[in-house]
XYZ file of C-alpha atoms in Angstrom:
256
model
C 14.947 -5.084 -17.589
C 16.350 -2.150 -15.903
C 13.803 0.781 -14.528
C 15.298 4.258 -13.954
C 14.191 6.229 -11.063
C 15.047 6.583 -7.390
C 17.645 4.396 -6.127
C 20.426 2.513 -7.578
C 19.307 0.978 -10.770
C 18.698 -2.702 -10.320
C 18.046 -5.923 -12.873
C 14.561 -6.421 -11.640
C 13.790 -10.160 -11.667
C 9.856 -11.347 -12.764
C 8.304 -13.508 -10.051
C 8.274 -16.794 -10.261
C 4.822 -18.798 -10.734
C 4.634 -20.499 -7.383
C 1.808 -22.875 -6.005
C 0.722 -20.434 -3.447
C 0.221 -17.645 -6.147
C -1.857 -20.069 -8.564
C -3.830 -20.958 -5.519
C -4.441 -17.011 -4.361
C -5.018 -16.445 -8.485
C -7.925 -19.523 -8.439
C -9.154 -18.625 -4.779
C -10.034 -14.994 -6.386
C -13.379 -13.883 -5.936
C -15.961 -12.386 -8.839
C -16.401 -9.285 -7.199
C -12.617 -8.733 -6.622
C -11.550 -9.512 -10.664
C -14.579 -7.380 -11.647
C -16.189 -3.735 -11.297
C -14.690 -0.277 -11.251
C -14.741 0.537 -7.754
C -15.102 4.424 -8.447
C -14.949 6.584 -5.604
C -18.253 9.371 -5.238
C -15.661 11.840 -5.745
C -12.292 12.638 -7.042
C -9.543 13.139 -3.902
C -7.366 16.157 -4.847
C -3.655 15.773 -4.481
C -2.600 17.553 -1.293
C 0.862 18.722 -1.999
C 3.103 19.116 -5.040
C 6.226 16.810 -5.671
C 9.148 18.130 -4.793
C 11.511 19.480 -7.807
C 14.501 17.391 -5.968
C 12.116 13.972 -6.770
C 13.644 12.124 -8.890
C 11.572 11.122 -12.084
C 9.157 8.366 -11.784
C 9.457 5.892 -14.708
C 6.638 5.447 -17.034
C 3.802 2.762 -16.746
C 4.170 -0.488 -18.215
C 2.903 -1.684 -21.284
C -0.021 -3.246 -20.783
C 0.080 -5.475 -24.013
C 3.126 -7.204 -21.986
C 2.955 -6.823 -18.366
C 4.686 -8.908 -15.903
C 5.487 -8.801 -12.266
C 8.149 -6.247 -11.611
C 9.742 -5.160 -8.156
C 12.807 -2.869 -7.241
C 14.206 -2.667 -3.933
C 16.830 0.140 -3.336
C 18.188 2.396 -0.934
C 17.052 6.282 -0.661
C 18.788 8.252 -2.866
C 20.010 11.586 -1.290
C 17.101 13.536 -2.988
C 14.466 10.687 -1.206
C 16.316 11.513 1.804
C 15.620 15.219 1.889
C 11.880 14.647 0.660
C 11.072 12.043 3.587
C 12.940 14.729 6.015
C 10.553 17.443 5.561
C 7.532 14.988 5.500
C 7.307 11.636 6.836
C 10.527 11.248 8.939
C 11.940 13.243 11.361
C 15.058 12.800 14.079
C 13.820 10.748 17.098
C 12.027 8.570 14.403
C 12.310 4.689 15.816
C 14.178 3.798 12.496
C 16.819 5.729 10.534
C 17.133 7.006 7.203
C 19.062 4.385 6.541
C 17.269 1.340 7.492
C 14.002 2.088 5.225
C 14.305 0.823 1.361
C 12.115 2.462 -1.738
C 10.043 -0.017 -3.569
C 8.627 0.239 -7.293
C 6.434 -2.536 -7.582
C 3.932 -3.139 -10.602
C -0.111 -3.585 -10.057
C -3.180 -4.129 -11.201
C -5.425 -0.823 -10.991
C -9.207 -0.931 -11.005
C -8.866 -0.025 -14.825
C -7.782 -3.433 -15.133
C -4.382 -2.110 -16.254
C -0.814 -2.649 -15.097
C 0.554 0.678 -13.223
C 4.213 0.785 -11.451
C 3.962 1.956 -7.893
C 6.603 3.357 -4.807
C 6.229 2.334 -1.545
C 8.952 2.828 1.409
C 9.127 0.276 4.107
C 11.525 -1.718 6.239
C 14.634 -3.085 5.016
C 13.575 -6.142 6.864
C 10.409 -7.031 5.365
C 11.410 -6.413 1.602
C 11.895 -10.434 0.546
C 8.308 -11.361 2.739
C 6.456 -8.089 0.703
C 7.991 -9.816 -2.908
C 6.169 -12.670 -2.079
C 2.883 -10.616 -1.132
C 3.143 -8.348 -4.026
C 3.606 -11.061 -6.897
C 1.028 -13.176 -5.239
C -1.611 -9.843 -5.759
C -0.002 -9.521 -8.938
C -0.700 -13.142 -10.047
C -4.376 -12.795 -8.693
C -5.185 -9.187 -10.690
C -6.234 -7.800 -7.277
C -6.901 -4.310 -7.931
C -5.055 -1.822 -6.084
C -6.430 2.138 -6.157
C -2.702 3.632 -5.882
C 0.297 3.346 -4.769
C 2.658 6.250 -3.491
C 4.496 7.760 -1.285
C 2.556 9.557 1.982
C 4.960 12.370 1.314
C 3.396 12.870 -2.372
C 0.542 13.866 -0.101
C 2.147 16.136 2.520
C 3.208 13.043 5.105
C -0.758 13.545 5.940
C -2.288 10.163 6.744
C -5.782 11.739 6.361
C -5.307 13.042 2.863
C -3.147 9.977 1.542
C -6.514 7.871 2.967
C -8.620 10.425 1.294
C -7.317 9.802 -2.375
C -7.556 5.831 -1.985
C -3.627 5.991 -1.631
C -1.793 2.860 -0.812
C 1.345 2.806 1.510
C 3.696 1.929 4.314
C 6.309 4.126 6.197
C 5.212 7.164 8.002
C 6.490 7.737 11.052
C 3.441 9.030 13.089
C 1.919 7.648 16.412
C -1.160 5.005 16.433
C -4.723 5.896 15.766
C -5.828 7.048 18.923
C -2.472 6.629 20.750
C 0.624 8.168 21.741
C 2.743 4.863 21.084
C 4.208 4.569 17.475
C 2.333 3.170 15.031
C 3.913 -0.174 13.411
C 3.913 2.393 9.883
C 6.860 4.215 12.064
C 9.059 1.534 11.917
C 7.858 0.668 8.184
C 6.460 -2.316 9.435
C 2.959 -1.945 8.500
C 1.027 -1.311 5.080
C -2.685 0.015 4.526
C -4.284 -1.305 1.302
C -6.941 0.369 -0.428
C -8.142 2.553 2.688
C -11.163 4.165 0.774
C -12.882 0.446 0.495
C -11.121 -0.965 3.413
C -11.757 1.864 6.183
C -11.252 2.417 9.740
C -14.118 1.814 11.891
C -14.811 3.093 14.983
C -16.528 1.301 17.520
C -19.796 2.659 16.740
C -19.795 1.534 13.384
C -19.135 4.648 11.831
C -15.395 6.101 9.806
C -14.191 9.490 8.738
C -13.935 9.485 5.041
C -17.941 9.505 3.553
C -16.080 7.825 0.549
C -15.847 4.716 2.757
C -19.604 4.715 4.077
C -20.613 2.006 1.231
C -18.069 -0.250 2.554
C -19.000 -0.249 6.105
C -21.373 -3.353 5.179
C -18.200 -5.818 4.843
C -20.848 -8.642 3.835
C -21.224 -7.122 0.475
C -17.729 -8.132 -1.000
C -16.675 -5.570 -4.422
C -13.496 -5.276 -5.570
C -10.487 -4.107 -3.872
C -11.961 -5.032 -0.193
C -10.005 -7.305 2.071
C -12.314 -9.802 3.446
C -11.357 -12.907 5.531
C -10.099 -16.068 3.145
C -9.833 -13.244 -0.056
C -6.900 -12.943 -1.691
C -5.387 -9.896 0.146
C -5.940 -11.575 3.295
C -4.711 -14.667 2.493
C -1.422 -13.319 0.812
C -0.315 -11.424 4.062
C -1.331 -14.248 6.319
C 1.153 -16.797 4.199
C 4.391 -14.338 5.226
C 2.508 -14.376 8.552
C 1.365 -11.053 8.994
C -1.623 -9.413 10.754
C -4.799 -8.073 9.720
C -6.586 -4.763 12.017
C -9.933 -6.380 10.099
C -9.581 -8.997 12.931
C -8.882 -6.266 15.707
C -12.367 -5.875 18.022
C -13.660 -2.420 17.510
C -12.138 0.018 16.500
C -11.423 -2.138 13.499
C -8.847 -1.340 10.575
C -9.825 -3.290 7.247
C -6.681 -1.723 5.714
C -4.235 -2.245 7.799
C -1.574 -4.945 7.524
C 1.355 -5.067 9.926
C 4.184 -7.930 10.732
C 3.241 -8.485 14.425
C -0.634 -7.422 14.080
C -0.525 -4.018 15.654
């Protein structure tokens, strides 16, 4: 099956049912398969693709979805986008080391949607692994685009529930790059899985229900769940282990 979009178009291969995915499918919690997981409100877009974008592909059928994921370089027209947004010269990684990702997921509707993500050329066969594995498990994912769709703003792309990876900003609350710089690092559902400050309180009031982490629903990352356990088996770190502040959505290769 071949997807058109940005990038070189590639035969994307459907994962292969491996012991560690059946064991992250059966390990699944009730409150992770189940529930809608609607936010109080609806996040506004911030930003307008660009014309130069190429077309995203349509969503796949749901009456026969299956594990899809497309690695390829940016396109010249990716390039230009991530220039104005979420790369600039004196980045820590070029242009040309980052790779675009469509990936297929399970939404909270309980439906299959086709996502973009870009992150380190590096890390593309580990994130495979972690993808199929959530794909294998239904884990429900809110969306996933680019932080360019939403200005290169890391406060917006949190606001709208947005899943993603490279953007070439500093820490939280640092002036040392953030692991997302190098496209190292990936936050997961950052509405349900928020940053906390050390006085147990986070910016988005969307996030205030999930400040009690005891109360598992779906979409939360929670230690021995499935999103937890999927990045831990390519041996990656979690911020929800970080003493306060503490980052429930943050995943990164060497646990910054």
């Amino acid at each position: 099956m071949l997807l058109a979009g940005c990038g070189s178009a590639q035969q994307l291969t459907p994962a292969v049912a491996t012991p560690a995915a059946a064991t992250l499918a059966s390990a699944t919690t009730t409150a992770e398969r189940s529930g809608s997981g609607s936010l109080r409100t609806r996040p506004a877009l911030v930003g307008r693709r660009s014309a130069a974008t190429a077309r995203i592909p349509p969503e796949p059928s749901n009456a026969a979805a299956s594990f899809r994921f497309q690695a390829s370089g940016l396109t010249p027209a990716l390039r230009q986008q991530l220039s104005r947004t979420s790369w600039h010269p004196g980045c820590p990684v070029s242009l040309g080391q980052l790779r675009y990702l469509r990936i297929t997921y399970w939404g909270f509707d309980d439906r299959a949607h086709l996502g973009e993500m870009v992150v380190n050329a590096s890390v593309v066969p580990a994130l495979r692994r972690v993808f199929a594995d959530l794909f294998g498990a239904r884990f429900p994912i809110r969306r996933m685009r680019l932080v360019d769709r939403y200005g290169g703003s890391d406060f917006a792309s949190i606001q709208a529930d947005n899943t993603s990876a490279f953007n070439c900003r500093d820490a939280t609350g640092s002036s040392r790059w953030s692991e997302h710089a190098y496209g190292l690092a990936i936050d997961i559902n950052p509405i349900e899985n928020p940053y906390v400050y050390a006085n147990g309180t986070t910016t988005h009031p969307a996030s205030d229900p999930y400040l009690d982490r005891s109360d598992v629903r779906p979409g939360m990352a929670v230690a021995g769940g499935t999103l937890v356990r999927a990045f831990t088996a390519i041996g990656w770190g979690w911020g929800g282990r970080w003493p306060p502040p503490t980052d429930y959505q943050h995943f990164s290769i060497n646990g910054r």
